[in-house]
Amino acid sequence: MSSTWSPSSWRSFEAKHQPSWPDSAELDRALKTLADQPPLVFAGEARDLTRQLANVANGEAFLLQAGDCAESFESSADSIRDRLRVVLQMAVVLTYSGGIPLVKVGRIAGQFAKPRSSPTETQGDTELPSFLGQIVNDIGFSEAERRPDPQRLLGAYNRAASTLNLLRAFTSGGYADLRQVSSWNREFVASSPAGERYAQMADEIDRALTFMNACGINGDTVPALHEVDFYTSHEALLLNYEEALTRQDSLTGDWYDCSAHMLWIGERTRQLDGAHVEFLRGVQNPLGCKVGPTATTDEVLGLCEALNPEKLPGRLTLIVRQGADKVTEGLPPLLAAVRDAGHPVVWACDPMHGNTYTAEGGHKTRHFDDVLKEISGFFAAHAQEGTWPGGVHVELTGDAVTECLGGSDGLVDGDLAEAYETMCDPRLNGRQSVDLAFRVAELLRERA
Ligand code: PEP
Ligand code: CO
């Protein structure tokens, strides 16, 4: 690794999972236009998130990072609102039932690029480039739709900007007011067992708010009751897109990737000598890095050294996704090694990506029980090592989809086809998400 970093120093390293853009002049023009656009987030906001994540690293708060696997350019405003709503519902459950401050980060407003296991997809006799997320190409199986199109980089920027604008309006404009807790429980979620449990909790919160209001404490006196801190994140996969949105902060002179508050490195691109580690080590945003079942203690320590050599709490979140059967044995040695090396990381559990399989009807799915089992194993490993289970990282949607099995509705294989809408991985629906939040809150309470 070179010691001099610049926003383009990653270009001398091997960058895996980059699209083969057919026309490099067109790509350069799009990148130049992108570099002239205003930043989507500000350095000060990224620093605020680092501070909040430092509380998680210190065991005083919990991280909920959640949203789509692959966002769509066509998401309606209602669908974006509903995704935010489910994250807010989960956060209230975890705060109220789990009794701990929550740091809320969406996989949203920029989660457009996907690494794929194979660069091409074959249907019948036709082989085409794989779908790499709408920031690169489209999901339809035709040559035109699958051609990587640099204009899509600008489409992604514009889509991220309008999504972020909507999120900012919702989170500061009254929608996220704690007095709305009951109204977030809309029809489709409310009619489930988790929804009923949520309604009871919302009644208790309403009563507490009425009491506090009578004592003179309300949204006017305490802004935290009226609005919420909600941050954005995505996998920093397409390095030329991320580079074009990287700016030097005028206050500190530091570099920030202004495409999102937090960026993470995926499981397929976390090579210590690779371009993704090189790029992200130089931006001062809080970072995540996925840690899959094959990651060794040396690799994980190497990532801590490369991405957070100054050992700043909140700078680095390790997002573990080993799978429900591997976590109990696989995680403790990593926790011990990182602890003993004195690295103050946030440990988050991604219980989705190690538990994906193809159901009999051909749908890619995950079972709610495996998701829960991995989270339980994650908590058990932390209890064993005396470290803090800092958070969960999940793929969800507020829509009434049938993509993951199980949950209190007991979805089975035969239900998957009913509303299978994801462009990439299977997501928890709103009911399953709120159900999961109650289960995680129980684990947090047991831990206290
Ligand atoms: C993802 O988070 O959507 C993803 C691709 O995960 P991973 O890098 O852990 O496989
Ligand atoms: Co995914």
Short mmCIF file of C-alpha atoms and ligand atoms in Angstrom, two decimals:
data_model
loop_
_atom_site.label_atom_id
_atom_site.label_comp_id
_atom_site.label_asym_id
_atom_site.label_seq_id
_atom_site.Cartn_x
_atom_site.Cartn_y
_atom_site.Cartn_z
CA MET A 1 0.00 0.00 0.00
CA SER A 2 1.39 3.40 -0.95
CA SER A 3 1.62 5.99 1.79
CA THR A 4 0.48 8.91 -0.35
CA TRP A 5 -3.23 8.89 -0.86
CA SER A 6 -5.30 10.88 -3.30
CA PRO A 7 -8.90 10.41 -4.49
CA SER A 8 -7.45 8.67 -7.56
CA SER A 9 -4.62 6.65 -5.95
CA TRP A 10 -6.86 3.54 -6.05
CA ARG A 11 -6.31 3.51 -9.82
CA SER A 12 -2.88 1.88 -9.36
CA PHE A 13 -4.44 -1.08 -7.51
CA GLU A 14 -6.55 -3.95 -8.74
CA ALA A 15 -10.24 -2.99 -8.58
CA LYS A 16 -12.48 -6.04 -8.63
CA HIS A 17 -16.13 -6.02 -9.73
CA GLN A 18 -15.94 -2.93 -11.92
CA PRO A 19 -18.16 -2.94 -15.03
CA SER A 20 -16.63 -3.20 -18.51
CA TRP A 21 -17.83 0.14 -19.83
CA PRO A 22 -17.99 -0.20 -23.63
CA ASP A 23 -17.12 3.44 -24.39
CA SER A 24 -14.40 5.00 -22.25
CA ALA A 25 -14.79 8.50 -23.70
CA GLU A 26 -18.47 8.46 -22.77
CA LEU A 27 -17.54 7.24 -19.29
CA ASP A 28 -15.02 10.05 -18.84
CA ARG A 29 -17.60 12.65 -19.88
CA ALA A 30 -20.11 11.29 -17.38
CA LEU A 31 -17.51 11.27 -14.59
CA LYS A 32 -16.53 14.83 -15.37
CA THR A 33 -20.16 15.95 -15.17
CA LEU A 34 -20.50 14.05 -11.89
CA ALA A 35 -17.44 15.76 -10.45
CA ASP A 36 -19.11 19.12 -11.13
CA GLN A 37 -22.23 18.25 -9.14
CA PRO A 38 -22.85 19.47 -5.59
CA PRO A 39 -22.02 17.04 -2.77
CA LEU A 40 -24.96 14.97 -1.50
CA VAL A 41 -23.87 15.04 2.14
CA PHE A 42 -21.61 17.31 4.13
CA ALA A 43 -18.43 16.50 6.00
CA GLY A 44 -19.91 17.75 9.28
CA GLU A 45 -22.76 15.23 8.99
CA ALA A 46 -20.31 12.39 8.41
CA ARG A 47 -18.37 13.52 11.49
CA ASP A 48 -21.61 13.54 13.53
CA LEU A 49 -22.24 9.94 12.46
CA THR A 50 -18.69 8.96 13.44
CA ARG A 51 -19.34 10.46 16.88
CA GLN A 52 -22.59 8.51 17.22
CA LEU A 53 -20.85 5.32 16.11
CA ALA A 54 -18.15 5.96 18.70
CA ASN A 55 -20.90 5.60 21.32
CA VAL A 56 -21.71 2.23 19.75
CA ALA A 57 -18.04 1.20 19.80
CA ASN A 58 -18.01 2.13 23.51
CA GLY A 59 -21.05 -0.07 24.24
CA GLU A 60 -23.40 2.85 24.89
CA ALA A 61 -25.60 2.69 21.79
CA PHE A 62 -26.80 0.23 19.14
CA LEU A 63 -26.59 0.51 15.34
CA LEU A 64 -29.49 -0.28 13.03
CA GLN A 65 -28.32 -0.26 9.41
CA ALA A 66 -31.13 -1.28 7.09
CA GLY A 67 -32.64 -0.88 3.66
CA ASP A 68 -32.74 -2.31 0.20
CA CYS A 69 -30.33 -4.80 -1.29
CA ALA A 70 -30.41 -2.93 -4.61
CA GLU A 71 -32.42 0.26 -4.83
CA SER A 72 -34.47 0.93 -7.92
CA PHE A 73 -34.52 4.18 -9.91
CA GLU A 74 -38.29 3.66 -10.17
CA SER A 75 -39.09 3.51 -6.43
CA SER A 76 -42.16 5.61 -5.73
CA ALA A 77 -42.17 8.26 -3.00
CA ASP A 78 -44.56 6.02 -1.06
CA SER A 79 -42.16 3.10 -1.25
CA ILE A 80 -39.26 5.27 0.00
CA ARG A 81 -41.44 6.59 2.82
CA ASP A 82 -42.52 3.08 3.75
CA ARG A 83 -38.92 1.87 3.91
CA LEU A 84 -38.04 4.76 6.21
CA ARG A 85 -41.15 4.07 8.26
CA VAL A 86 -40.19 0.46 8.90
CA VAL A 87 -36.68 1.51 9.97
CA LEU A 88 -38.24 4.09 12.32
CA GLN A 89 -40.59 1.45 13.72
CA MET A 90 -37.70 -0.93 14.32
CA ALA A 91 -35.69 1.86 15.93
CA VAL A 92 -38.52 2.73 18.33
CA VAL A 93 -38.92 -0.93 19.29
CA LEU A 94 -35.19 -1.27 19.94
CA THR A 95 -34.98 2.00 21.87
CA TYR A 96 -38.11 1.42 23.96
CA SER A 97 -37.98 -2.36 24.46
CA GLY A 98 -34.22 -2.72 24.25
CA GLY A 99 -33.65 0.35 26.40
CA ILE A 100 -30.74 1.77 24.41
CA PRO A 101 -30.03 4.77 22.13
CA LEU A 102 -30.17 3.84 18.46
CA VAL A 103 -27.98 5.01 15.61
CA LYS A 104 -30.05 4.83 12.42
CA VAL A 105 -28.37 4.33 9.06
CA GLY A 106 -30.24 3.45 5.85
CA ARG A 107 -29.01 1.36 2.96
CA ILE A 108 -30.65 4.03 0.90
CA ALA A 109 -30.12 7.05 -1.38
CA GLY A 110 -27.19 5.47 -3.23
CA GLN A 111 -27.36 1.67 -2.82
CA PHE A 112 -27.41 1.07 -6.57
CA ALA A 113 -24.31 -0.99 -7.47
CA LYS A 114 -24.11 -4.77 -7.08
CA PRO A 115 -21.19 -7.17 -7.20
CA ARG A 116 -22.29 -10.45 -8.81
CA SER A 117 -20.89 -13.94 -8.53
CA SER A 118 -20.60 -14.18 -12.32
CA PRO A 119 -19.92 -11.33 -14.78
CA THR A 120 -22.35 -12.87 -17.28
CA GLU A 121 -25.75 -14.52 -17.18
CA THR A 122 -26.92 -17.18 -19.60
CA GLN A 123 -30.56 -17.81 -20.48
CA GLY A 124 -31.12 -20.48 -23.15
CA ASP A 125 -28.43 -19.85 -25.77
CA THR A 126 -27.96 -16.20 -24.90
CA GLU A 127 -25.13 -14.94 -22.73
CA LEU A 128 -25.28 -11.29 -21.61
CA PRO A 129 -23.53 -9.19 -18.96
CA SER A 130 -25.04 -9.76 -15.50
CA PHE A 131 -27.28 -7.11 -14.00
CA LEU A 132 -24.92 -4.96 -11.91
CA GLY A 133 -27.46 -2.57 -10.40
CA GLN A 134 -29.26 0.29 -12.14
CA ILE A 135 -26.22 2.54 -11.74
CA VAL A 136 -24.65 0.36 -14.48
CA ASN A 137 -27.30 -1.43 -16.56
CA ASP A 138 -30.89 -2.65 -16.38
CA ILE A 139 -32.42 -5.86 -15.14
CA GLY A 140 -34.24 -6.86 -18.37
CA PHE A 141 -32.53 -9.63 -20.31
CA SER A 142 -31.75 -7.93 -23.63
CA GLU A 143 -28.49 -6.69 -25.10
CA ALA A 144 -29.60 -3.05 -24.89
CA GLU A 145 -30.75 -3.31 -21.29
CA ARG A 146 -27.62 -5.09 -20.12
CA ARG A 147 -25.17 -2.74 -21.85
CA PRO A 148 -23.28 -0.71 -19.19
CA ASP A 149 -24.36 2.89 -19.76
CA PRO A 150 -22.31 5.72 -18.16
CA GLN A 151 -25.36 8.02 -18.22
CA ARG A 152 -26.67 5.81 -15.46
CA LEU A 153 -23.97 7.17 -13.12
CA LEU A 154 -25.68 10.55 -13.44
CA GLY A 155 -29.08 8.89 -13.10
CA ALA A 156 -27.90 7.35 -9.82
CA TYR A 157 -26.63 10.68 -8.54
CA ASN A 158 -29.94 12.38 -9.35
CA ARG A 159 -31.95 9.56 -7.86
CA ALA A 160 -29.83 9.61 -4.70
CA ALA A 161 -30.31 13.39 -4.44
CA SER A 162 -34.09 13.23 -4.73
CA THR A 163 -34.32 10.28 -2.32
CA LEU A 164 -32.14 12.08 0.19
CA ASN A 165 -34.22 15.22 -0.17
CA LEU A 166 -37.36 13.24 0.64
CA LEU A 167 -35.69 11.55 3.61
CA ARG A 168 -34.49 14.88 4.96
CA ALA A 169 -38.04 16.26 4.67
CA PHE A 170 -39.55 13.24 6.43
CA THR A 171 -37.01 13.12 9.24
CA SER A 172 -37.04 16.82 10.07
CA GLY A 173 -40.49 17.88 8.89
CA GLY A 174 -42.66 16.17 11.49
CA TYR A 175 -43.17 12.68 10.03
CA ALA A 176 -40.59 11.24 12.45
CA ASP A 177 -42.11 13.02 15.47
CA LEU A 178 -42.46 10.54 18.33
CA ARG A 179 -46.14 11.49 18.53
CA GLN A 180 -46.49 9.71 15.18
CA VAL A 181 -45.33 6.35 16.57
CA SER A 182 -48.84 4.88 16.34
CA SER A 183 -49.47 6.18 12.85
CA TRP A 184 -46.34 4.47 11.50
CA ASN A 185 -48.06 1.14 12.20
CA ARG A 186 -50.00 1.00 8.98
CA GLU A 187 -52.46 -1.61 7.81
CA PHE A 188 -50.13 -4.27 6.44
CA VAL A 189 -47.84 -4.31 9.48
CA ALA A 190 -50.54 -3.60 12.08
CA SER A 191 -52.51 -6.77 11.26
CA SER A 192 -49.60 -9.07 12.18
CA PRO A 193 -48.72 -10.33 15.69
CA ALA A 194 -45.65 -8.06 15.68
CA GLY A 195 -47.92 -5.19 14.60
CA GLU A 196 -50.25 -5.83 17.53
CA ARG A 197 -47.35 -5.91 19.90
CA TYR A 198 -46.11 -2.70 18.33
CA ALA A 199 -49.53 -1.05 18.81
CA GLN A 200 -49.40 -1.82 22.54
CA MET A 201 -45.94 -0.35 22.80
CA ALA A 202 -47.03 2.74 20.85
CA ASP A 203 -49.90 3.25 23.33
CA GLU A 204 -47.42 3.18 26.20
CA ILE A 205 -45.20 5.68 24.42
CA ASP A 206 -48.21 7.94 23.72
CA ARG A 207 -49.12 7.89 27.40
CA ALA A 208 -45.53 8.70 28.37
CA LEU A 209 -45.47 11.59 25.89
CA THR A 210 -48.77 12.95 27.25
CA PHE A 211 -47.31 12.80 30.74
CA MET A 212 -44.10 14.50 29.62
CA ASN A 213 -46.06 17.16 27.78
CA ALA A 214 -48.00 17.88 30.97
CA CYS A 215 -44.63 18.36 32.65
CA GLY A 216 -43.60 20.84 29.94
CA ILE A 217 -41.36 18.47 27.96
CA ASN A 218 -42.31 18.24 24.30
CA GLY A 219 -41.00 18.65 20.76
CA ASP A 220 -40.67 22.42 21.28
CA THR A 221 -38.42 22.04 24.30
CA VAL A 222 -36.61 18.84 23.23
CA PRO A 223 -36.04 18.72 19.44
CA ALA A 224 -35.05 15.02 19.67
CA LEU A 225 -38.74 14.20 20.25
CA HIS A 226 -39.70 15.92 17.02
CA GLU A 227 -37.05 14.84 14.52
CA VAL A 228 -34.59 12.02 14.04
CA ASP A 229 -30.98 11.68 12.94
CA PHE A 230 -31.07 9.37 9.97
CA TYR A 231 -27.96 8.72 7.90
CA THR A 232 -27.35 7.21 4.48
CA SER A 233 -24.95 4.46 3.41
CA HIS A 234 -24.17 2.19 0.51
CA GLU A 235 -21.51 -0.22 -0.69
CA ALA A 236 -18.71 1.87 -2.24
CA LEU A 237 -18.35 -0.50 -5.16
CA LEU A 238 -17.95 1.67 -8.28
CA LEU A 239 -14.79 3.52 -7.42
CA ASN A 240 -14.92 6.02 -10.27
CA TYR A 241 -18.39 7.14 -9.12
CA GLU A 242 -17.16 7.46 -5.52
CA GLU A 243 -14.01 9.30 -6.61
CA ALA A 244 -16.06 11.83 -8.60
CA LEU A 245 -18.09 12.67 -5.49
CA THR A 246 -15.07 12.94 -3.17
CA ARG A 247 -14.39 16.47 -1.97
CA GLN A 248 -11.99 18.24 0.33
CA ASP A 249 -13.66 19.68 3.41
CA SER A 250 -13.04 23.41 3.58
CA LEU A 251 -13.02 23.39 7.40
CA THR A 252 -10.51 20.62 8.05
CA GLY A 253 -8.82 20.00 4.70
CA ASP A 254 -9.78 16.33 5.01
CA TRP A 255 -11.27 14.33 2.14
CA TYR A 256 -14.83 13.04 2.34
CA ASP A 257 -16.76 10.84 -0.05
CA CYS A 258 -19.86 13.01 -0.28
CA SER A 259 -22.04 10.36 -1.98
CA ALA A 260 -23.26 9.13 1.47
CA HIS A 261 -22.54 9.54 5.15
CA MET A 262 -21.16 6.03 5.57
CA LEU A 263 -19.58 3.75 2.95
CA TRP A 264 -18.81 0.10 3.24
CA ILE A 265 -16.54 -2.39 1.49
CA GLY A 266 -18.26 -5.56 0.33
CA GLU A 267 -17.19 -9.12 1.03
CA ARG A 268 -15.91 -9.54 -2.54
CA THR A 269 -13.74 -6.42 -2.61
CA ARG A 270 -12.06 -6.30 0.80
CA GLN A 271 -8.60 -7.43 -0.41
CA LEU A 272 -5.92 -5.67 1.64
CA ASP A 273 -3.92 -4.88 -1.48
CA GLY A 274 -6.98 -3.98 -3.53
CA ALA A 275 -8.32 -0.69 -4.84
CA HIS A 276 -11.36 -0.51 -2.53
CA VAL A 277 -9.28 -0.57 0.65
CA GLU A 278 -6.89 1.94 -0.90
CA PHE A 279 -9.70 4.36 -1.82
CA LEU A 280 -11.64 4.16 1.43
CA ARG A 281 -8.65 4.43 3.77
CA GLY A 282 -8.21 8.02 2.58
CA VAL A 283 -11.73 9.39 3.08
CA GLN A 284 -12.77 10.41 6.56
CA ASN A 285 -16.36 9.12 6.44
CA PRO A 286 -17.24 6.38 8.90
CA LEU A 287 -16.54 3.08 7.10
CA GLY A 288 -17.93 -0.40 7.15
CA CYS A 289 -16.32 -3.59 5.96
CA LYS A 290 -18.06 -6.91 5.49
CA VAL A 291 -16.46 -9.91 7.19
CA GLY A 292 -17.53 -13.21 5.68
CA PRO A 293 -16.97 -16.83 6.72
CA THR A 294 -13.51 -17.12 5.15
CA ALA A 295 -12.00 -14.02 6.77
CA THR A 296 -8.99 -14.88 8.95
CA THR A 297 -7.93 -13.00 12.09
CA ASP A 298 -4.88 -11.72 10.18
CA GLU A 299 -7.08 -10.33 7.42
CA VAL A 300 -9.43 -8.67 9.88
CA LEU A 301 -6.54 -7.13 11.84
CA GLY A 302 -5.02 -6.00 8.55
CA LEU A 303 -8.28 -4.28 7.62
CA CYS A 304 -8.41 -2.55 11.03
CA GLU A 305 -4.83 -1.32 10.56
CA ALA A 306 -5.40 -0.17 6.98
CA LEU A 307 -8.76 1.50 7.52
CA ASN A 308 -8.32 2.83 11.05
CA PRO A 309 -4.62 3.05 11.90
CA GLU A 310 -5.28 5.76 14.47
CA LYS A 311 -7.78 3.54 16.29
CA LEU A 312 -10.53 6.15 16.32
CA PRO A 313 -13.77 4.82 17.85
CA GLY A 314 -16.64 5.09 15.35
CA ARG A 315 -14.41 5.16 12.28
CA LEU A 316 -14.73 1.45 11.46
CA THR A 317 -17.68 -0.93 11.65
CA LEU A 318 -17.02 -4.59 10.96
CA ILE A 319 -20.18 -6.11 9.49
CA VAL A 320 -20.00 -9.83 10.13
CA ARG A 321 -21.94 -12.17 7.80
CA GLN A 322 -20.67 -15.66 8.47
CA GLY A 323 -23.96 -17.57 8.36
CA ALA A 324 -26.16 -18.95 11.14
CA ASP A 325 -24.16 -22.19 11.44
CA LYS A 326 -20.71 -20.61 11.44
CA VAL A 327 -21.03 -17.58 13.69
CA THR A 328 -20.84 -19.30 17.08
CA GLU A 329 -17.46 -20.84 16.31
CA GLY A 330 -16.20 -18.39 13.74
CA LEU A 331 -16.79 -15.10 15.47
CA PRO A 332 -15.18 -15.41 18.95
CA PRO A 333 -11.57 -15.66 17.65
CA LEU A 334 -12.10 -12.51 15.58
CA LEU A 335 -13.61 -10.64 18.53
CA ALA A 336 -10.72 -11.68 20.76
CA ALA A 337 -8.03 -10.73 18.24
CA VAL A 338 -9.50 -7.30 17.52
CA ARG A 339 -10.09 -6.65 21.22
CA ASP A 340 -6.54 -7.71 22.14
CA ALA A 341 -5.08 -5.50 19.40
CA GLY A 342 -6.92 -2.53 20.94
CA HIS A 343 -9.01 -1.70 17.87
CA PRO A 344 -12.22 0.09 18.93
CA VAL A 345 -14.50 -1.22 16.19
CA VAL A 346 -18.27 -1.36 16.02
CA TRP A 347 -19.31 -4.98 15.55
CA ALA A 348 -22.49 -5.32 13.50
CA CYS A 349 -24.26 -8.52 12.48
CA ASP A 350 -25.48 -8.91 8.90
CA PRO A 351 -27.69 -12.01 9.32
CA MET A 352 -28.79 -11.97 5.67
CA HIS A 353 -25.89 -12.61 3.30
CA GLY A 354 -24.55 -15.78 4.92
CA ASN A 355 -27.99 -17.40 4.87
CA THR A 356 -29.14 -17.11 1.27
CA TYR A 357 -30.19 -20.21 -0.66
CA THR A 358 -32.35 -21.13 -3.62
CA ALA A 359 -35.76 -22.55 -2.74
CA GLU A 360 -37.30 -25.40 -4.72
CA GLY A 361 -39.30 -23.11 -6.98
CA GLY A 362 -36.08 -21.32 -7.97
CA HIS A 363 -36.42 -18.17 -5.84
CA LYS A 364 -33.39 -16.95 -3.93
CA THR A 365 -34.52 -16.72 -0.31
CA ARG A 366 -33.56 -16.61 3.38
CA HIS A 367 -35.40 -18.06 6.34
CA PHE A 368 -36.37 -15.79 9.22
CA ASP A 369 -35.24 -18.51 11.67
CA ASP A 370 -31.72 -18.49 10.19
CA VAL A 371 -31.63 -14.70 10.38
CA LEU A 372 -32.59 -14.86 14.03
CA LYS A 373 -30.21 -17.73 14.70
CA GLU A 374 -27.26 -15.79 13.31
CA ILE A 375 -28.14 -12.76 15.46
CA SER A 376 -28.47 -14.96 18.56
CA GLY A 377 -25.10 -16.54 17.78
CA PHE A 378 -23.63 -13.07 17.34
CA PHE A 379 -24.90 -12.02 20.79
CA ALA A 380 -23.63 -15.27 22.34
CA ALA A 381 -20.16 -14.80 20.84
CA HIS A 382 -19.98 -11.28 22.29
CA ALA A 383 -21.17 -12.50 25.69
CA GLN A 384 -18.38 -15.09 25.60
CA GLU A 385 -15.66 -12.55 24.74
CA GLY A 386 -16.94 -9.67 26.86
CA THR A 387 -17.37 -7.43 23.80
CA TRP A 388 -20.35 -5.34 22.72
CA PRO A 389 -22.76 -6.64 20.06
CA GLY A 390 -23.03 -3.23 18.47
CA GLY A 391 -25.73 -3.58 15.86
CA VAL A 392 -27.56 -5.29 13.05
CA HIS A 393 -27.39 -4.75 9.30
CA VAL A 394 -30.44 -6.00 7.41
CA GLU A 395 -32.05 -5.93 3.98
CA LEU A 396 -35.68 -4.92 4.16
CA THR A 397 -38.48 -3.11 2.43
CA GLY A 398 -41.69 -1.55 3.71
CA ASP A 399 -43.60 -3.20 0.88
CA ALA A 400 -45.71 -6.32 1.42
CA VAL A 401 -43.30 -8.63 -0.40
CA THR A 402 -42.87 -12.39 -0.02
CA GLU A 403 -39.13 -12.87 -0.43
CA CYS A 404 -37.92 -14.29 2.91
CA LEU A 405 -39.50 -17.39 4.49
CA GLY A 406 -40.89 -17.75 8.00
CA GLY A 407 -41.63 -14.98 10.48
CA SER A 408 -44.90 -14.79 12.36
CA ASP A 409 -46.87 -15.20 9.12
CA GLY A 410 -45.05 -18.46 8.52
CA LEU A 411 -44.30 -17.82 4.84
CA VAL A 412 -43.47 -21.07 3.02
CA ASP A 413 -41.83 -21.89 -0.34
CA GLY A 414 -45.18 -21.83 -2.14
CA ASP A 415 -45.79 -18.21 -1.03
CA LEU A 416 -42.60 -16.81 -2.54
CA ALA A 417 -44.00 -16.26 -6.04
CA GLU A 418 -46.87 -14.14 -4.72
CA ALA A 419 -44.92 -10.88 -4.35
CA TYR A 420 -41.29 -11.52 -5.18
CA GLU A 421 -40.10 -8.09 -6.33
CA THR A 422 -36.46 -7.70 -5.38
CA MET A 423 -33.92 -6.82 -8.07
CA CYS A 424 -31.23 -8.71 -6.19
CA ASP A 425 -31.38 -10.36 -2.74
CA PRO A 426 -34.53 -11.33 -0.78
CA ARG A 427 -35.60 -8.71 1.76
CA LEU A 428 -37.57 -8.89 4.99
CA ASN A 429 -41.01 -7.34 4.57
CA GLY A 430 -42.40 -4.79 7.04
CA ARG A 431 -44.00 -7.36 9.32
CA GLN A 432 -40.91 -9.56 9.44
CA SER A 433 -38.76 -6.48 10.12
CA VAL A 434 -40.82 -5.30 13.11
CA ASP A 435 -40.94 -8.88 14.39
CA LEU A 436 -37.16 -9.05 14.12
CA ALA A 437 -36.78 -5.79 16.04
CA PHE A 438 -38.76 -7.24 18.97
CA ARG A 439 -36.55 -10.35 18.97
CA VAL A 440 -33.36 -8.28 18.93
CA ALA A 441 -34.76 -6.07 21.72
CA GLU A 442 -35.22 -9.25 23.79
CA LEU A 443 -31.59 -10.19 23.19
CA LEU A 444 -30.55 -6.69 24.26
CA ARG A 445 -32.62 -6.93 27.43
CA GLU A 446 -31.16 -10.35 28.30
CA ARG A 447 -27.74 -8.85 27.85
CA ALA A 448 -28.41 -5.90 30.21
C1 PEP B 1 -24.86 -6.68 0.15
O1 PEP B 1 -24.75 -6.15 1.28
O2 PEP B 1 -25.85 -6.50 -0.58
C2 PEP B 1 -23.80 -7.61 -0.30
C3 PEP B 1 -23.57 -7.84 -1.58
O3 PEP B 1 -23.18 -8.17 0.74
P1 PEP B 1 -21.78 -8.95 0.83
O4 PEP B 1 -20.73 -8.01 0.29
O5 PEP B 1 -21.63 -9.18 2.30
O6 PEP B 1 -21.92 -10.21 0.05
CO CO B 2 -27.73 -8.02 -0.65
#
